Short mmCIF file of N, CA and C in Angstrom, two decimals:
data_model
loop_
_atom_site.label_atom_id
_atom_site.label_comp_id
_atom_site.label_asym_id
_atom_site.label_seq_id
_atom_site.Cartn_x
_atom_site.Cartn_y
_atom_site.Cartn_z
N MET A 8 0.84 -1.28 0.09
CA MET A 8 0.33 0.27 -0.12
C MET A 8 1.14 1.22 0.20
N GLU A 9 2.13 0.70 0.92
CA GLU A 9 3.06 2.09 0.32
C GLU A 9 3.17 2.93 -0.71
N LEU A 10 3.78 1.93 -1.58
CA LEU A 10 4.07 2.23 -3.17
C LEU A 10 2.30 3.11 -3.32
N ALA A 11 1.52 1.82 -3.12
CA ALA A 11 0.53 2.84 -4.33
C ALA A 11 0.29 4.41 -3.64
N VAL A 12 0.39 4.37 -2.30
CA VAL A 12 0.33 5.58 -1.22
C VAL A 12 1.46 7.10 -2.73
N ASN A 13 2.64 5.91 -3.09
CA ASN A 13 3.65 7.36 -3.63
C ASN A 13 3.55 7.27 -4.67
N LEU A 14 2.79 5.88 -5.58
CA LEU A 14 2.25 6.57 -7.09
C LEU A 14 1.46 7.71 -6.76
N ALA A 15 0.60 7.43 -6.28
CA ALA A 15 -0.56 8.70 -6.08
C ALA A 15 0.23 10.32 -6.51
N LYS A 16 1.28 10.36 -5.91
CA LYS A 16 2.38 11.82 -5.94
C LYS A 16 2.56 12.10 -7.00
N ARG A 17 2.23 11.09 -8.04
CA ARG A 17 2.91 11.34 -8.95
C ARG A 17 1.62 11.86 -10.04
N SER A 18 0.31 12.13 -9.81
CA SER A 18 -0.80 12.20 -10.39
C SER A 18 -0.17 13.46 -10.43
N HIS A 19 -1.36 14.17 -11.99
CA HIS A 19 -1.25 15.30 -11.99
C HIS A 19 -2.32 16.14 -11.24
N CYS A 20 -3.47 14.94 -11.31
CA CYS A 20 -4.73 15.62 -11.17
C CYS A 20 -4.55 16.73 -9.96
N ILE A 21 -5.11 18.05 -9.69
CA ILE A 21 -5.51 18.87 -8.32
C ILE A 21 -6.55 18.69 -7.90
N LYS A 22 -7.51 17.73 -8.07
CA LYS A 22 -9.52 17.40 -7.20
C LYS A 22 -8.99 15.76 -6.56
N ALA A 23 -7.21 14.71 -6.61
CA ALA A 23 -7.62 13.90 -6.32
C ALA A 23 -5.94 12.90 -6.59
N GLN A 24 -5.90 12.79 -6.39
CA GLN A 24 -4.20 11.49 -6.36
C GLN A 24 -4.61 10.34 -6.21
N VAL A 25 -4.24 9.57 -6.40
CA VAL A 25 -4.94 8.09 -6.24
C VAL A 25 -3.86 7.12 -6.95
N GLY A 26 -3.74 6.41 -6.27
CA GLY A 26 -2.68 5.27 -7.00
C GLY A 26 -2.84 3.43 -6.93
N ALA A 27 -1.96 3.16 -7.95
CA ALA A 27 -2.40 1.56 -7.41
C ALA A 27 -1.64 0.49 -7.89
N VAL A 28 -1.72 -0.65 -6.78
CA VAL A 28 -0.69 -1.73 -7.90
C VAL A 28 -1.16 -2.89 -7.77
N LEU A 29 -0.99 -3.47 -8.62
CA LEU A 29 -1.35 -4.44 -9.03
C LEU A 29 -0.24 -5.74 -8.82
N THR A 30 -0.90 -6.91 -8.16
CA THR A 30 0.41 -7.80 -7.93
C THR A 30 0.00 -9.43 -8.42
N LYS A 31 0.72 -10.16 -8.81
CA LYS A 31 0.42 -11.57 -8.56
C LYS A 31 1.45 -12.53 -7.99
N GLU A 32 1.02 -13.53 -6.84
CA GLU A 32 1.64 -14.10 -6.61
C GLU A 32 3.08 -13.87 -5.82
N THR A 33 2.88 -12.12 -4.86
CA THR A 33 3.91 -11.56 -4.51
C THR A 33 5.10 -10.96 -5.63
N ARG A 34 4.20 -10.88 -7.05
CA ARG A 34 4.95 -9.89 -7.70
C ARG A 34 4.48 -8.53 -8.21
N ILE A 35 5.41 -7.51 -8.08
CA ILE A 35 4.58 -6.23 -8.65
C ILE A 35 4.34 -6.84 -10.26
N ILE A 36 2.95 -6.80 -10.92
CA ILE A 36 2.79 -6.80 -12.58
C ILE A 36 2.41 -5.73 -12.86
N SER A 37 1.76 -4.23 -11.98
CA SER A 37 1.68 -3.33 -13.05
C SER A 37 1.41 -2.65 -12.22
N ILE A 38 1.38 -1.51 -12.50
CA ILE A 38 0.90 0.00 -11.16
C ILE A 38 0.70 1.45 -12.40
N GLY A 39 0.00 2.09 -11.67
CA GLY A 39 -1.36 2.90 -12.03
C GLY A 39 -1.32 3.77 -10.87
N TYR A 40 -1.21 5.01 -11.97
CA TYR A 40 -2.25 6.46 -11.33
C TYR A 40 -3.33 6.93 -11.98
N ASN A 41 -3.62 7.79 -11.57
CA ASN A 41 -4.90 8.84 -11.94
C ASN A 41 -4.46 9.64 -12.90
N GLY A 42 -4.64 9.95 -13.95
CA GLY A 42 -4.10 11.10 -15.27
C GLY A 42 -4.53 10.41 -16.30
N PRO A 43 -4.27 11.34 -17.47
CA PRO A 43 -5.34 11.23 -18.68
C PRO A 43 -4.36 11.02 -19.65
N PRO A 44 -4.68 9.97 -20.80
CA PRO A 44 -4.32 8.93 -21.20
C PRO A 44 -3.21 9.94 -21.90
N ALA A 45 -2.02 8.77 -22.28
CA ALA A 45 0.02 9.16 -22.37
C ALA A 45 -1.09 10.09 -23.95
N GLY A 46 0.16 11.47 -24.15
CA GLY A 46 0.08 11.88 -25.23
C GLY A 46 -1.46 13.07 -25.63
N THR A 47 -2.32 12.85 -24.17
CA THR A 47 -3.00 14.63 -24.13
C THR A 47 -1.95 15.44 -23.38
N HIS A 48 -2.70 16.08 -22.43
CA HIS A 48 -1.51 16.90 -21.38
C HIS A 48 -2.39 16.74 -20.25
N ASN A 49 -1.80 17.04 -19.26
CA ASN A 49 -2.04 16.88 -17.76
C ASN A 49 -2.93 18.44 -17.64
N CYS A 50 -4.09 17.91 -16.84
CA CYS A 50 -4.71 18.65 -15.77
C CYS A 50 -4.38 19.97 -15.55
N ASP A 51 -3.08 19.13 -14.77
CA ASP A 51 -2.56 21.17 -13.97
C ASP A 51 -1.69 21.84 -14.66
N GLU A 52 -1.92 21.25 -15.80
CA GLU A 52 -0.86 22.85 -16.84
C GLU A 52 -1.67 23.28 -17.68
N GLU A 53 -2.92 22.69 -17.64
CA GLU A 53 -3.63 23.23 -18.43
C GLU A 53 -4.82 24.43 -18.05
N PHE A 54 -5.01 23.85 -16.45
CA PHE A 54 -6.10 23.90 -16.21
C PHE A 54 -5.47 24.41 -14.79
N PRO A 55 -5.14 24.88 -14.40
CA PRO A 55 -4.31 25.41 -13.05
C PRO A 55 -4.98 25.34 -11.87
N GLU A 56 -5.80 26.14 -12.51
CA GLU A 56 -6.30 26.65 -11.11
C GLU A 56 -7.58 25.39 -10.42
N VAL A 57 -8.64 25.63 -11.92
CA VAL A 57 -9.51 24.45 -11.42
C VAL A 57 -9.59 23.39 -12.15
N GLY A 58 -8.29 22.91 -12.94
CA GLY A 58 -8.54 21.27 -13.00
C GLY A 58 -8.80 21.33 -13.75
N CYS A 59 -9.40 19.95 -15.23
CA CYS A 59 -9.29 19.57 -16.08
C CYS A 59 -11.24 20.13 -15.55
N PRO A 60 -12.17 20.15 -17.07
CA PRO A 60 -12.92 20.25 -17.16
C PRO A 60 -14.00 18.86 -16.72
N ARG A 61 -15.03 18.38 -15.99
CA ARG A 61 -16.02 17.73 -15.46
C ARG A 61 -17.28 17.37 -15.97
N ASP A 62 -17.21 15.83 -15.89
CA ASP A 62 -18.64 15.72 -17.16
C ASP A 62 -20.11 15.05 -16.20
N SER A 63 -21.20 15.19 -16.83
CA SER A 63 -22.08 15.06 -16.02
C SER A 63 -22.31 14.54 -14.91
N LYS A 64 -21.26 13.55 -14.36
CA LYS A 64 -21.17 12.85 -12.96
C LYS A 64 -20.17 14.17 -12.00
N GLY A 65 -19.53 15.00 -12.61
CA GLY A 65 -19.32 15.95 -11.98
C GLY A 65 -17.46 15.51 -11.68
N SER A 66 -17.14 14.63 -12.25
CA SER A 66 -16.07 13.49 -12.34
C SER A 66 -15.31 13.82 -13.36
N CYS A 67 -14.03 14.61 -13.66
CA CYS A 67 -12.87 13.82 -14.70
C CYS A 67 -12.81 14.13 -15.71
N SER A 68 -13.19 14.75 -17.00
CA SER A 68 -14.26 14.11 -18.55
C SER A 68 -12.28 14.06 -19.08
N LEU A 69 -11.48 14.23 -18.23
CA LEU A 69 -10.04 13.56 -18.91
C LEU A 69 -9.63 11.84 -18.63
N ALA A 70 -9.72 11.83 -17.22
CA ALA A 70 -8.55 11.20 -17.12
C ALA A 70 -8.94 9.84 -16.84
N LEU A 71 -7.95 8.80 -16.45
CA LEU A 71 -8.27 7.94 -16.06
C LEU A 71 -8.16 7.31 -14.84
N HIS A 72 -8.54 6.44 -14.32
CA HIS A 72 -8.86 6.27 -12.95
C HIS A 72 -7.15 5.17 -12.70
N ALA A 73 -6.69 5.51 -11.70
CA ALA A 73 -5.07 4.10 -11.31
C ALA A 73 -5.56 3.07 -11.49
N GLU A 74 -6.64 2.35 -11.16
CA GLU A 74 -6.79 1.22 -11.30
C GLU A 74 -7.03 0.89 -12.83
N GLN A 75 -7.92 1.35 -13.87
CA GLN A 75 -8.02 2.18 -15.22
C GLN A 75 -6.20 1.94 -15.81
N ASN A 76 -5.52 2.76 -14.96
CA ASN A 76 -4.22 2.71 -16.14
C ASN A 76 -3.21 1.43 -15.43
N ALA A 77 -3.65 1.16 -14.46
CA ALA A 77 -2.95 -0.17 -13.69
C ALA A 77 -2.76 -1.66 -14.37
N ILE A 78 -4.58 -1.70 -14.98
CA ILE A 78 -4.94 -3.40 -15.78
C ILE A 78 -4.64 -2.61 -17.14
N LEU A 79 -4.52 -1.64 -17.50
CA LEU A 79 -4.43 -1.29 -19.44
C LEU A 79 -2.89 -1.88 -19.21
N TYR A 80 -2.17 -1.45 -18.71
CA TYR A 80 -0.31 -1.29 -18.54
C TYR A 80 -0.38 -2.99 -19.02
N ALA A 81 -0.83 -3.57 -17.38
CA ALA A 81 -0.60 -5.26 -17.44
C ALA A 81 -1.18 -5.65 -18.76
N ALA A 82 -2.75 -5.59 -18.99
CA ALA A 82 -3.10 -5.87 -20.17
C ALA A 82 -2.15 -5.88 -21.45
N LYS A 83 -1.46 -4.48 -21.28
CA LYS A 83 -0.62 -3.67 -23.18
C LYS A 83 0.80 -5.08 -22.80
N ASN A 84 0.94 -5.19 -21.81
CA ASN A 84 1.96 -6.13 -22.11
C ASN A 84 2.01 -6.63 -21.80
N GLY A 85 1.14 -7.99 -21.56
CA GLY A 85 0.81 -9.48 -21.85
C GLY A 85 0.68 -10.12 -20.44
N SER A 86 1.22 -9.12 -19.57
CA SER A 86 0.88 -10.06 -17.82
C SER A 86 -0.30 -10.55 -17.75
N ALA A 87 -0.72 -11.73 -17.02
CA ALA A 87 -1.65 -12.38 -16.68
C ALA A 87 -2.10 -11.78 -15.68
N ILE A 88 -3.89 -11.16 -15.48
CA ILE A 88 -4.17 -10.72 -14.89
C ILE A 88 -5.12 -11.12 -13.81
N GLU A 89 -5.91 -12.44 -14.42
CA GLU A 89 -6.44 -13.19 -13.81
C GLU A 89 -5.98 -13.88 -12.19
N GLY A 90 -6.90 -13.48 -10.62
CA GLY A 90 -6.63 -13.90 -10.26
C GLY A 90 -5.49 -13.42 -9.39
N ALA A 91 -5.11 -11.79 -9.16
CA ALA A 91 -4.30 -10.67 -9.06
C ALA A 91 -5.13 -10.27 -8.02
N THR A 92 -3.81 -9.62 -7.45
CA THR A 92 -4.41 -8.80 -6.03
C THR A 92 -4.33 -7.18 -6.70
N ILE A 93 -4.96 -6.15 -6.43
CA ILE A 93 -4.33 -4.76 -7.21
C ILE A 93 -5.07 -3.76 -5.01
N TYR A 94 -4.06 -3.26 -4.48
CA TYR A 94 -4.06 -2.13 -3.83
C TYR A 94 -4.43 -1.03 -4.53
N VAL A 95 -5.49 -0.15 -3.59
CA VAL A 95 -6.05 1.17 -4.30
C VAL A 95 -5.76 2.29 -3.35
N THR A 96 -5.30 3.79 -3.35
CA THR A 96 -5.40 4.26 -2.62
C THR A 96 -6.98 5.15 -2.34
N LEU A 97 -7.99 4.48 -3.22
CA LEU A 97 -9.46 5.22 -3.14
C LEU A 97 -9.96 4.01 -4.09
N SER A 98 -11.24 3.38 -3.01
CA SER A 98 -11.80 2.29 -3.37
C SER A 98 -12.25 2.62 -4.54
N PRO A 99 -12.50 1.42 -5.62
CA PRO A 99 -13.40 1.22 -7.07
C PRO A 99 -14.27 2.11 -6.64
N CYS A 100 -14.65 3.05 -7.97
CA CYS A 100 -15.73 3.65 -8.31
C CYS A 100 -16.91 2.55 -8.98
N ILE A 101 -17.71 2.71 -9.18
CA ILE A 101 -18.57 1.89 -10.03
C ILE A 101 -17.38 0.78 -11.41
N ALA A 102 -17.89 1.67 -11.77
CA ALA A 102 -17.02 1.87 -13.81
C ALA A 102 -15.79 0.98 -13.39
N CYS A 103 -14.79 1.45 -11.86
CA CYS A 103 -13.46 0.09 -12.31
C CYS A 103 -13.49 -0.63 -11.41
N ALA A 104 -14.76 -0.94 -10.88
CA ALA A 104 -15.10 -2.72 -10.02
C ALA A 104 -15.75 -3.24 -11.63
N ARG A 105 -16.49 -2.64 -12.38
CA ARG A 105 -16.79 -3.32 -13.62
C ARG A 105 -15.58 -4.27 -14.53
N ILE A 106 -14.74 -3.28 -14.35
CA ILE A 106 -13.54 -3.83 -15.26
C ILE A 106 -12.61 -4.49 -13.87
N ILE A 107 -12.24 -4.39 -12.99
CA ILE A 107 -11.83 -5.60 -12.36
C ILE A 107 -12.16 -6.66 -12.41
N PHE A 108 -13.95 -6.57 -12.11
CA PHE A 108 -14.23 -7.57 -11.89
C PHE A 108 -14.08 -9.23 -13.80
N SER A 109 -14.13 -8.23 -14.53
CA SER A 109 -14.31 -8.41 -15.76
C SER A 109 -12.77 -9.09 -15.97
N MET A 110 -12.07 -8.84 -15.47
CA MET A 110 -10.32 -8.75 -16.28
C MET A 110 -10.32 -9.97 -15.08
N LYS A 111 -11.31 -10.59 -14.01
CA LYS A 111 -10.80 -11.56 -13.01
C LYS A 111 -9.95 -11.92 -12.27
N ILE A 112 -9.41 -9.97 -11.89
CA ILE A 112 -8.80 -9.98 -10.70
C ILE A 112 -9.91 -10.52 -8.97
N SER A 113 -8.70 -11.12 -8.37
CA SER A 113 -9.67 -11.96 -7.30
C SER A 113 -9.94 -11.21 -5.76
N ARG A 114 -8.66 -10.25 -5.92
CA ARG A 114 -8.40 -9.68 -4.53
C ARG A 114 -8.37 -8.32 -4.26
N VAL A 115 -9.42 -7.11 -3.94
CA VAL A 115 -8.99 -5.55 -3.93
C VAL A 115 -8.64 -5.50 -2.50
N VAL A 116 -7.69 -4.05 -2.65
CA VAL A 116 -7.36 -3.76 -1.33
C VAL A 116 -6.90 -2.18 -1.21
N TYR A 117 -8.16 -1.51 -0.02
CA TYR A 117 -7.95 -0.10 -0.75
C TYR A 117 -7.83 0.44 0.73
N LEU A 118 -7.08 1.26 0.75
CA LEU A 118 -6.88 2.71 1.81
C LEU A 118 -8.18 3.13 2.47
N HIS A 119 -8.66 4.78 1.57
CA HIS A 119 -9.81 5.44 1.67
C HIS A 119 -11.37 5.04 0.81
N SER A 120 -12.18 5.25 1.57
CA SER A 120 -13.60 5.21 0.93
C SER A 120 -13.57 6.21 -0.08
N TYR A 121 -14.27 5.81 -1.35
CA TYR A 121 -14.30 6.50 -2.49
C TYR A 121 -15.90 7.03 -2.10
N ALA A 122 -16.82 6.73 -1.25
CA ALA A 122 -18.04 7.04 -0.82
C ALA A 122 -17.97 8.64 0.37
N GLU A 123 -16.89 8.29 1.23
CA GLU A 123 -16.70 9.36 1.66
C GLU A 123 -16.20 10.07 1.44
N TYR A 124 -14.93 9.95 0.12
CA TYR A 124 -14.53 10.62 -0.94
C TYR A 124 -15.57 12.00 -1.42
N LYS A 125 -16.83 11.31 -2.15
CA LYS A 125 -17.38 11.61 -2.50
C LYS A 125 -19.08 12.06 -2.22
N GLY A 126 -19.06 12.51 -1.12
CA GLY A 126 -20.13 12.05 -0.13
C GLY A 126 -21.30 11.58 -0.61
N ILE A 127 -21.32 10.08 -0.91
CA ILE A 127 -22.40 9.87 -1.30
C ILE A 127 -22.54 8.26 -0.39
N GLY A 128 -23.67 7.93 -0.78
CA GLY A 128 -24.35 6.92 0.56
C GLY A 128 -23.55 5.85 0.94
N SER A 129 -22.71 5.19 0.41
CA SER A 129 -22.59 3.67 0.09
C SER A 129 -21.21 3.55 -1.00
N ASP A 130 -19.95 2.78 -0.23
CA ASP A 130 -19.53 2.41 -1.50
C ASP A 130 -19.37 1.84 -2.78
N GLU A 131 -20.34 2.07 -3.85
CA GLU A 131 -21.13 1.00 -5.01
C GLU A 131 -20.14 0.39 -5.95
N GLY A 132 -18.67 0.61 -5.77
CA GLY A 132 -18.14 -0.47 -6.55
C GLY A 132 -17.40 -1.83 -5.30
N VAL A 133 -17.06 -1.25 -4.67
CA VAL A 133 -17.46 -2.07 -2.84
C VAL A 133 -18.34 -2.97 -2.99
N ASP A 134 -20.02 -2.57 -2.92
CA ASP A 134 -20.82 -3.87 -3.06
C ASP A 134 -20.69 -4.84 -3.98
N PHE A 135 -20.91 -3.92 -5.52
CA PHE A 135 -20.67 -4.62 -6.37
C PHE A 135 -19.62 -5.47 -6.45
N LEU A 136 -18.44 -5.66 -6.21
CA LEU A 136 -16.96 -6.49 -6.27
C LEU A 136 -17.62 -7.72 -5.14
N THR A 137 -18.23 -7.80 -4.51
CA THR A 137 -18.92 -8.39 -2.90
C THR A 137 -19.84 -8.94 -3.19
N LYS A 138 -20.78 -8.53 -4.06
CA LYS A 138 -21.64 -8.99 -4.10
C LYS A 138 -21.79 -10.16 -5.03
N PHE A 139 -20.65 -9.73 -5.91
CA PHE A 139 -20.11 -11.36 -7.36
C PHE A 139 -18.59 -11.59 -6.55
N GLY A 140 -18.15 -11.59 -6.30
CA GLY A 140 -17.78 -12.64 -5.20
C GLY A 140 -15.83 -12.08 -4.64
N VAL A 141 -15.48 -11.45 -5.66
CA VAL A 141 -14.49 -10.79 -5.61
C VAL A 141 -13.88 -10.11 -3.74
N ASP A 142 -12.88 -10.56 -3.02
CA ASP A 142 -12.86 -10.43 -1.93
C ASP A 142 -12.01 -8.87 -2.08
N VAL A 143 -12.68 -8.15 -1.42
CA VAL A 143 -12.41 -6.87 -0.70
C VAL A 143 -12.25 -6.84 0.90
N GLU A 144 -11.20 -5.25 0.70
CA GLU A 144 -10.95 -5.28 1.81
C GLU A 144 -9.86 -3.68 2.12
N ARG A 145 -10.68 -3.71 3.49
CA ARG A 145 -9.89 -2.07 3.70
C ARG A 145 -9.05 -1.86 4.41
N TYR A 146 -7.39 -1.07 3.99
CA TYR A 146 -6.62 -1.23 4.71
C TYR A 146 -6.24 -0.33 5.71
N ILE A 147 -6.37 -1.50 6.86
CA ILE A 147 -6.18 -0.77 8.47
C ILE A 147 -4.67 -0.49 8.52
N PRO A 148 -3.66 1.35 7.91
CA PRO A 148 -2.64 0.80 8.25
C PRO A 148 -1.77 0.75 9.80
N THR A 149 -0.76 0.07 9.85
CA THR A 149 -0.16 -0.48 11.05
C THR A 149 1.06 0.53 11.84
N ALA A 150 1.57 0.55 12.29
CA ALA A 150 2.77 1.48 13.31
C ALA A 150 4.08 1.05 12.14
N GLY A 151 4.35 2.48 11.23
CA GLY A 151 5.32 2.36 10.58
C GLY A 151 5.09 2.56 9.02
N PHE A 152 3.89 2.56 8.78
CA PHE A 152 3.02 2.48 7.23
C PHE A 152 3.21 4.95 6.64
N LEU A 153 3.66 4.83 6.24
CA LEU A 153 4.74 6.10 5.39
C LEU A 153 2.88 6.50 4.93
N LEU A 154 1.58 6.98 5.50
CA LEU A 154 1.19 8.59 5.03
C LEU A 154 1.23 9.41 4.73
N GLN A 155 1.43 9.77 3.34
CA GLN A 155 1.58 11.26 3.14
C GLN A 155 0.65 11.82 2.71
N GLU A 156 -0.22 12.87 3.49
CA GLU A 156 -1.53 13.64 2.74
C GLU A 156 -0.52 14.79 2.24
N GLN A 157 -1.70 14.71 0.74
CA GLN A 157 -1.22 16.39 0.23
C GLN A 157 -2.02 17.21 -0.50
N SER A 158 -2.50 18.25 -0.56
CA SER A 158 -3.95 19.12 -1.18
C SER A 158 -3.28 19.03 -2.23
N GLN A 159 -1.70 19.33 -2.84
CA GLN A 159 -1.06 19.76 -4.09
C GLN A 159 0.08 18.17 -4.69
N PRO A 160 -0.03 18.21 -6.19
CA PRO A 160 0.41 17.26 -6.22
C PRO A 160 1.85 18.03 -6.42
N ILE A 161 2.90 16.69 -6.26
CA ILE A 161 4.19 16.68 -5.74
C ILE A 161 4.95 16.18 -7.41
N GLN A 162 5.64 17.02 -7.97
CA GLN A 162 5.75 16.96 -9.41
C GLN A 162 7.71 16.59 -8.57
N THR A 163 7.38 14.77 -9.10
CA THR A 163 9.01 14.53 -8.83
C THR A 163 8.74 14.23 -10.00
N PRO A 164 10.86 13.76 -10.09
CA PRO A 164 11.18 14.09 -11.58
C PRO A 164 11.05 12.57 -12.44
N LEU A 165 11.33 12.27 -13.16
CA LEU A 165 11.53 11.28 -13.86
C LEU A 165 12.82 10.53 -13.74
N VAL A 166 13.16 9.19 -13.98
CA VAL A 166 14.22 8.77 -14.08
C VAL A 166 15.01 9.48 -14.91
N GLY A 167 16.59 10.22 -14.06
CA GLY A 167 17.18 10.71 -15.78
C GLY A 167 17.13 12.17 -15.81
N GLU A 168 15.83 12.91 -15.22
CA GLU A 168 15.61 13.69 -15.23
C GLU A 168 16.86 14.60 -13.59
N ARG A 169 16.98 15.78 -14.10
CA ARG A 169 17.96 16.54 -12.70
C ARG A 169 16.85 17.56 -12.67
N VAL A 170 16.95 17.48 -10.79
CA VAL A 170 16.47 18.45 -10.55
C VAL A 170 16.89 19.61 -9.94
N ALA A 171 16.65 21.04 -9.91
CA ALA A 171 17.33 22.51 -9.94
C ALA A 171 16.94 22.29 -8.68
#
C-alpha cells in the first residue's frame, strides 16, 4: 500500500491523487495512477486553478482512474491478470469495479473510501465486487506505515531528470 500511496503523488490531478499496484503471486505486475491518457495533456498544466472540465457526474472528463491505468498497462504488456490482487488508495468506483470483475482480479485492498470522498451513501464499487465474489478489504495502516496526505500534486522527477 505504501507503493500505491507514493504512486498517487505522481498524479497531476488537482482534485484527487490516486495510486494503484497490481500484484500476482507476490510480484508487482503493473502500477498506475490517475491521469489523462498518454499523448494528451496534464490537467494541472492546462487548467491550473480549477482542473480539467467535469463530466455530467462531476468527475474528470479526461483522466483514467489509477486502477484502469494499472490494468491497461498490464494487459498491454501481456501480463496474466486473472487471480491478481490490486492495491488502491481509493476504493474503486462502480465503473472500475466492473473492469476489475471482468478482468477476473480476485482481491482488492483499498485505503480510503470512494463514498466518503464523494459524499455518497455507499461504496457502490465495493458493494458490486463483494456481491460477485471478489475479496475486498479496507487497509488499516499499522505502526510505521508512511501515509503522506497532500492537497497539491508533488512534482517528482522522472528517471534521468535532474532536479534544480
